[in-house]
XYZ file of C-alpha atoms in Angstrom:
445
model
C 23.640 11.737 12.580
C 26.525 10.367 14.182
C 25.378 13.561 17.339
C 22.334 11.886 16.902
C 23.272 8.345 16.556
C 25.169 8.704 20.175
C 23.089 10.208 21.569
C 20.031 8.069 21.163
C 22.458 5.193 21.811
C 23.540 6.542 25.090
C 20.253 7.521 26.479
C 17.404 5.605 24.378
C 18.677 2.252 23.607
C 19.111 1.284 26.916
C 15.610 2.657 27.995
C 14.210 0.744 25.403
C 15.733 -2.114 26.295
C 14.517 -2.162 29.522
C 11.106 -2.245 28.743
C 11.478 -5.145 25.523
C 12.801 -7.129 28.360
C 9.282 -6.011 30.537
C 6.900 -9.302 29.879
C 4.261 -7.682 29.617
C 5.695 -5.884 26.123
C 7.359 -8.977 26.095
C 4.264 -10.951 25.502
C 2.893 -8.563 22.702
C 5.507 -8.189 20.918
C 5.926 -12.038 20.436
C 2.606 -13.225 20.276
C 2.266 -10.303 16.638
C 5.531 -11.922 16.097
C 3.558 -15.703 16.008
C 0.527 -14.507 14.112
C 2.742 -13.063 10.897
C 2.864 -15.988 9.146
C -1.571 -15.325 9.047
C -0.721 -11.632 8.733
C 1.543 -12.219 5.453
C -1.130 -14.657 4.326
C -4.193 -12.321 4.678
C -1.767 -9.416 3.007
C -0.839 -10.961 -0.048
C -4.527 -12.417 -0.026
C -5.171 -8.618 0.009
C -2.616 -7.515 -2.667
C -3.694 -10.089 -4.924
C -6.707 -9.180 -4.493
C -6.549 -5.070 -5.024
C -4.235 -5.285 -7.500
C -4.523 -7.852 -9.909
C -8.120 -8.634 -9.510
C -9.696 -5.814 -8.991
C -10.249 -3.648 -12.796
C -9.362 -0.569 -11.090
C -5.563 -1.986 -9.368
C -2.836 -0.856 -10.401
C -1.181 -3.610 -12.265
C -4.650 -4.708 -13.678
C -5.635 -1.550 -15.152
C -2.088 -0.572 -17.176
C -2.211 -3.706 -18.258
C -6.486 -3.764 -18.944
C -6.649 -7.421 -17.155
C -10.782 -7.294 -17.959
C -10.146 -7.150 -21.367
C -8.195 -10.153 -21.662
C -9.690 -12.005 -18.176
C -13.632 -12.161 -18.641
C -15.574 -11.582 -15.368
C -11.566 -10.897 -13.463
C -13.503 -9.455 -10.277
C -15.397 -12.258 -10.004
C -12.190 -13.975 -9.010
C -11.543 -12.511 -6.389
C -14.099 -15.088 -4.663
C -11.284 -18.312 -4.494
C -8.886 -15.106 -1.843
C -11.847 -13.199 0.163
C -12.147 -16.142 2.633
C -8.485 -17.121 3.149
C -9.298 -12.655 4.277
C -11.714 -13.570 6.740
C -9.367 -16.654 8.037
C -6.404 -14.716 8.907
C -6.663 -10.593 8.935
C -10.296 -10.444 9.190
C -10.509 -12.919 12.591
C -6.648 -11.116 14.209
C -8.738 -9.750 17.009
C -9.696 -13.464 18.372
C -5.712 -14.862 17.761
C -4.311 -12.616 19.044
C -6.617 -12.551 22.056
C -5.073 -16.151 22.539
C -1.917 -15.210 20.935
C -1.438 -12.490 24.318
C -2.166 -14.413 26.425
C 0.001 -17.809 26.228
C 3.029 -16.052 25.994
C 2.424 -13.982 29.070
C 1.433 -17.177 30.727
C 4.216 -18.618 29.137
C 7.159 -15.369 30.508
C 5.672 -15.842 34.138
C 5.768 -20.071 34.445
C 1.591 -20.163 34.476
C -0.655 -22.045 31.526
C -0.173 -21.726 28.236
C -3.201 -23.717 26.502
C -5.400 -22.809 29.246
C -4.552 -18.728 29.681
C -5.011 -18.273 26.340
C -8.402 -20.528 25.985
C -9.784 -18.441 29.036
C -8.450 -15.228 27.399
C -10.373 -16.803 24.742
C -14.012 -16.919 26.135
C -13.309 -13.642 28.239
C -13.391 -12.202 25.096
C -16.657 -12.902 23.978
C -17.685 -12.433 27.088
C -16.857 -8.775 26.991
C -18.560 -8.913 23.306
C -21.639 -6.309 21.642
C -24.428 -9.004 22.102
C -25.428 -10.683 19.163
C -28.560 -9.074 16.818
C -31.276 -10.474 15.328
C -31.580 -10.860 11.934
C -33.729 -9.199 9.944
C -35.349 -12.839 8.969
C -35.368 -14.467 12.096
C -32.077 -15.655 14.196
C -29.091 -14.477 15.808
C -25.806 -13.504 14.715
C -22.379 -11.589 16.501
C -21.196 -8.807 14.253
C -18.128 -9.674 12.929
C -16.956 -5.707 13.181
C -14.569 -6.390 16.789
C -12.809 -9.637 15.003
C -10.082 -8.026 13.004
C -8.571 -5.128 13.766
C -10.681 -2.647 15.219
C -10.790 -5.146 18.472
C -7.667 -5.608 18.315
C -6.845 -2.835 21.760
C -9.684 -4.392 23.883
C -8.040 -8.329 22.913
C -4.708 -6.786 23.913
C -5.591 -6.120 27.322
C -7.808 -9.744 27.530
C -5.316 -11.259 26.861
C -2.761 -9.501 28.762
C -5.326 -8.993 32.007
C -6.690 -12.808 31.813
C -3.321 -13.900 31.743
C -2.443 -12.103 34.849
C -4.889 -13.021 36.676
C -5.118 -16.946 35.832
C -1.385 -17.781 36.612
C -1.181 -15.773 39.641
C -4.636 -17.248 40.511
C -2.939 -20.478 40.128
C 0.551 -20.218 41.970
C -2.121 -20.018 45.134
C -2.546 -23.824 47.126
C -5.453 -22.661 48.453
C -7.488 -22.525 44.694
C -5.785 -25.902 43.326
C -7.321 -29.050 42.805
C -5.845 -32.148 43.123
C -6.692 -34.655 41.671
C -5.169 -38.394 42.119
C -2.252 -39.838 40.763
C -4.434 -42.186 38.599
C -5.894 -39.485 37.218
C -4.303 -38.413 33.340
C -2.296 -35.245 33.805
C -4.191 -33.804 31.246
C -7.162 -33.632 33.812
C -5.079 -32.831 36.678
C -3.908 -30.181 34.858
C -7.038 -28.703 33.909
C -8.551 -29.150 37.530
C -5.227 -27.618 39.198
C -6.355 -24.325 37.922
C -10.054 -24.904 37.234
C -11.679 -22.077 40.317
C -9.092 -19.300 38.432
C -10.704 -20.107 35.217
C -13.848 -19.974 37.008
C -13.487 -16.292 38.622
C -12.045 -15.303 35.671
C -14.465 -15.506 33.804
C -17.110 -14.571 36.741
C -14.685 -10.558 37.154
C -15.783 -10.512 32.807
C -19.138 -11.408 33.266
C -19.486 -9.062 35.909
C -17.306 -6.185 34.340
C -19.603 -6.739 31.034
C -22.352 -5.827 32.672
C -21.482 -2.794 34.850
C -20.071 -1.411 31.314
C -23.386 -2.619 29.518
C -24.634 0.368 32.573
C -21.889 2.851 31.068
C -22.766 1.851 27.313
C -25.675 -0.539 25.936
C -23.235 -1.349 23.309
C -20.314 -2.719 25.119
C -16.067 -2.176 26.087
C -16.212 -2.361 21.972
C -17.718 0.317 21.634
C -17.289 2.299 24.521
C -14.252 2.570 23.869
C -14.374 3.234 19.931
C -16.338 6.709 21.143
C -14.612 7.504 22.930
C -11.537 7.822 20.513
C -13.336 8.079 17.567
C -15.528 11.299 20.038
C -13.274 14.574 20.799
C -11.944 14.703 16.797
C -15.875 15.460 16.029
C -15.155 19.322 16.397
C -12.089 19.460 14.462
C -12.646 20.678 11.025
C -11.049 19.580 7.502
C -7.108 21.781 6.927
C -3.523 20.896 7.242
C -3.933 20.869 11.209
C -6.944 18.540 11.156
C -4.436 16.251 8.145
C -1.546 16.311 10.842
C -3.648 15.682 13.934
C -5.459 12.575 12.186
C -2.217 10.831 10.975
C -0.611 12.217 14.786
C -4.067 10.415 16.527
C -4.438 7.590 13.337
C 0.107 6.369 13.978
C -0.802 6.918 17.483
C -3.009 3.805 17.842
C -1.755 1.711 15.758
C 1.362 1.768 17.527
C -1.698 0.187 20.176
C -2.108 -2.653 18.585
C -5.084 -0.229 17.523
C -6.447 -0.364 13.006
C -6.348 3.477 12.982
C -7.312 3.867 9.527
C -10.127 1.665 10.315
C -10.558 3.402 13.667
C -10.885 7.198 12.186
C -11.803 6.063 8.525
C -16.279 6.780 9.096
C -14.776 10.687 10.671
C -12.285 11.094 8.238
C -15.061 10.187 5.502
C -17.647 12.683 6.094
C -15.209 15.725 6.911
C -13.377 14.953 3.431
C -15.640 12.902 0.899
C -17.635 16.132 -0.271
C -13.995 18.504 -0.799
C -12.582 15.727 -3.225
C -16.282 15.176 -4.792
C -16.039 19.179 -5.161
C -12.354 19.141 -6.700
C -13.594 15.770 -9.265
C -16.770 17.876 -10.691
C -14.037 20.650 -10.936
C -11.121 18.876 -12.838
C -13.916 17.548 -15.150
C -15.189 20.758 -15.890
C -11.375 22.510 -16.775
C -9.427 19.065 -17.749
C -7.435 19.990 -15.236
C -6.174 19.798 -11.592
C -5.224 23.353 -11.138
C -6.445 25.797 -8.945
C -9.153 22.648 -7.201
C -10.916 24.719 -4.915
C -9.766 22.284 -1.593
C -6.294 21.709 -2.795
C -5.949 20.285 1.126
C -7.541 17.025 1.274
C -6.975 13.848 3.403
C -6.680 12.448 -0.119
C -5.059 15.062 -1.259
C -2.024 15.352 1.720
C -1.748 11.896 3.188
C -2.552 9.247 1.498
C -0.724 11.590 -1.639
C 2.375 11.951 0.132
C 2.863 11.083 3.957
C 1.099 7.006 3.100
C 4.499 5.268 0.888
C 4.267 1.498 1.927
C 1.047 1.993 4.522
C 0.423 4.301 6.712
C 3.734 5.461 8.881
C 5.838 5.588 5.255
C 6.712 1.956 6.115
C 8.444 1.507 1.886
C 11.230 4.039 4.146
C 11.369 1.516 6.209
C 11.248 -1.089 4.540
C 14.322 0.256 2.893
C 16.193 1.860 6.162
C 16.217 -2.283 7.591
C 18.093 -2.836 4.022
C 20.839 -0.215 3.639
C 20.969 -0.721 7.794
C 19.580 -3.291 9.270
C 21.041 -6.301 7.557
C 23.289 -7.450 10.842
C 19.619 -8.749 12.208
C 18.496 -11.161 10.463
C 15.957 -11.762 11.552
C 14.340 -7.807 10.630
C 15.775 -8.289 7.404
C 14.205 -11.297 6.658
C 10.912 -9.715 7.402
C 11.320 -6.636 5.136
C 12.307 -8.279 2.050
C 8.816 -10.320 2.790
C 7.203 -7.032 3.166
C 8.546 -5.402 0.916
C 6.323 -6.875 -2.048
C 2.816 -5.915 -0.097
C 4.225 -2.539 0.688
C 4.923 -1.265 -2.295
C 1.589 -1.518 -3.066
C 0.596 0.699 0.223
C -0.526 -2.849 1.917
C 1.375 -2.501 5.957
C -0.097 -4.625 8.042
C 3.404 -7.716 7.386
C 5.490 -5.010 8.697
C 3.278 -3.370 10.832
C 2.719 -6.416 13.070
C 6.305 -8.419 11.885
C 8.542 -6.331 12.517
C 6.585 -5.482 14.911
C 5.979 -2.011 14.855
C 2.878 -2.750 17.373
C 4.219 -1.557 21.566
C 7.376 -1.142 19.657
C 9.682 1.997 21.473
C 12.149 2.541 18.840
C 9.939 2.821 16.236
C 7.213 5.057 17.599
C 8.542 8.409 17.333
C 9.732 7.796 12.546
C 6.424 5.574 12.416
C 4.822 8.888 13.320
C 6.942 12.052 12.428
C 8.067 10.636 8.730
C 4.426 10.423 7.651
C 3.722 14.572 9.366
C 7.157 15.349 7.882
C 5.913 14.081 3.899
C 2.300 15.633 4.163
C 3.798 19.083 4.802
C 6.996 18.716 1.638
C 2.815 17.807 -0.033
C 1.638 20.632 1.753
C 4.036 23.494 0.716
C 5.193 22.138 -2.895
C 1.017 22.200 -3.384
C 0.112 25.867 -1.587
C 3.139 27.469 -0.567
C 5.851 26.987 -3.359
C 2.862 26.046 -6.132
C 5.231 23.772 -7.730
C 2.203 20.728 -8.879
C -0.882 21.254 -8.622
C -3.721 19.124 -5.827
C -4.400 16.060 -6.082
C -7.941 16.642 -7.078
C -7.755 13.100 -9.133
C -9.256 9.613 -7.517
C -6.082 7.025 -7.622
C -6.900 3.255 -6.523
C -4.917 3.064 -3.134
C -2.888 0.256 -3.963
C -1.051 2.041 -6.392
C 2.595 2.374 -5.365
C 2.165 5.845 -3.317
C 5.339 7.299 -4.825
C 3.550 7.818 -7.861
C 0.611 8.706 -6.164
C 1.456 12.965 -6.465
C 1.643 12.485 -10.076
C -1.015 10.381 -11.395
C -3.631 12.393 -8.270
C -2.131 15.798 -10.108
C -3.212 14.936 -14.310
C -0.067 12.520 -14.586
C 1.473 15.711 -16.569
C 3.049 17.065 -14.063
C 6.760 15.100 -13.451
C 7.556 17.239 -10.548
C 5.168 15.566 -9.274
C 6.677 12.507 -9.472
C 10.231 13.535 -8.857
C 7.875 14.852 -5.491
C 6.683 11.839 -5.223
C 10.343 10.198 -4.348
C 12.037 13.243 -2.438
C 9.234 11.464 0.011
C 10.076 8.198 -0.384
C 14.013 9.127 0.499
C 12.765 11.864 3.537
C 10.783 9.164 4.691
C 14.116 6.597 5.040
C 16.419 9.229 5.919
C 14.077 9.211 9.307
C 14.056 5.676 10.056
C 17.330 5.505 9.643
C 18.806 6.759 13.539
C 16.185 4.379 14.278
C 16.581 1.702 12.899
C 20.796 1.080 13.643
C 19.270 1.933 16.947
C 16.780 -1.428 16.558
C 18.981 -3.504 15.505
C 21.487 -2.236 19.089
C 19.592 -3.168 21.281
C 18.729 -7.219 19.734
C 23.117 -7.061 19.650
C 22.437 -5.882 23.488
C 19.871 -7.954 24.917
C 21.228 -11.610 22.811
C 24.835 -10.386 25.026
C 22.838 -9.917 27.422
C 20.799 -13.052 27.045
C 23.496 -14.886 26.744
C 25.350 -13.903 29.267
C 23.152 -14.525 32.468
């Protein structure tokens, strides 16, 4: 561990420090940090809705809350609009904040850059659809996490262009001194804004020639298409894990992006396993021991994608000196316990953070392999054939999913949590050191 840490301190930390100081990386990181309160609020609402107010949620099902509270599920309607105003429009928020932060770093107009970025986001958004009962409207599919990748690049490109063109004296409209400052400031970059919007429209025109559904659909399909030929095997699961985690690092909601393809490839196997359990009363001998839910959801998803409950625990152990990181992990612990990890992914953040790329991808891979070996090679636990609510604490899923009668499965769940924590530990230490060095450099400049 000491040699590995020394190697990271010598090579990885200086590189990460330089990358973190790069203006585009900084803008993305700061944008997600500013959006963190909204992400946290939305995640807590999901936690309440699906853990406490859903009859099949972990707490509600154990305490049988539906017997004591009539129409329990109806109370979710109180909180659903909060999700619509936070996590469900995250792409729009990030489009504004990314441009805002990059313009701030480059000395441009933050607010107008953010507003122009939002305008470009909608110019490049899929066209309005006509409803069966009349009227037109935009699909909300890309307002949330699925639209983040495009939102990030729009924000960066718009702020870059607008700031550079705004500094060109030939493109400025100078107003008399009697004009209010806010109005004069708007006119200063009026031409650059018009040029950026025109370029957005031109880009959308050409993209529609290639993909009638627009840039969002083009990127979405381009990511999914290469995965169509994959079969349902351990190799497939690990491939999905790598792609899913890498998409998260880029700011794309990996599980949502790949969910349709996963459903096609793994749903049938899960149903057949359940039929076997009903007929035989046990998960031993289930015909499909390797499925997405039976491997990744059971062993590699403790705390959410990337097994991030291990990251939170690693920060509690070795990351206390980084106060901001420690506070975020404290607030993220409860959602993370129930596999809701948006607060840690966007708040730490893991998105566009070079230090946490490796453990974020490696942790679920190692835990999945542990689960596979226990089921298929050593055969010490039965296949995970029972359906378990996704908000169940990850370390309990192997135990409950195998029939809640094999305590070795419970032990393996905690083993995977411990392994993921150990994988994250050296990277947490390196991140704390990188932050400290960056602060020292900032003080000496």
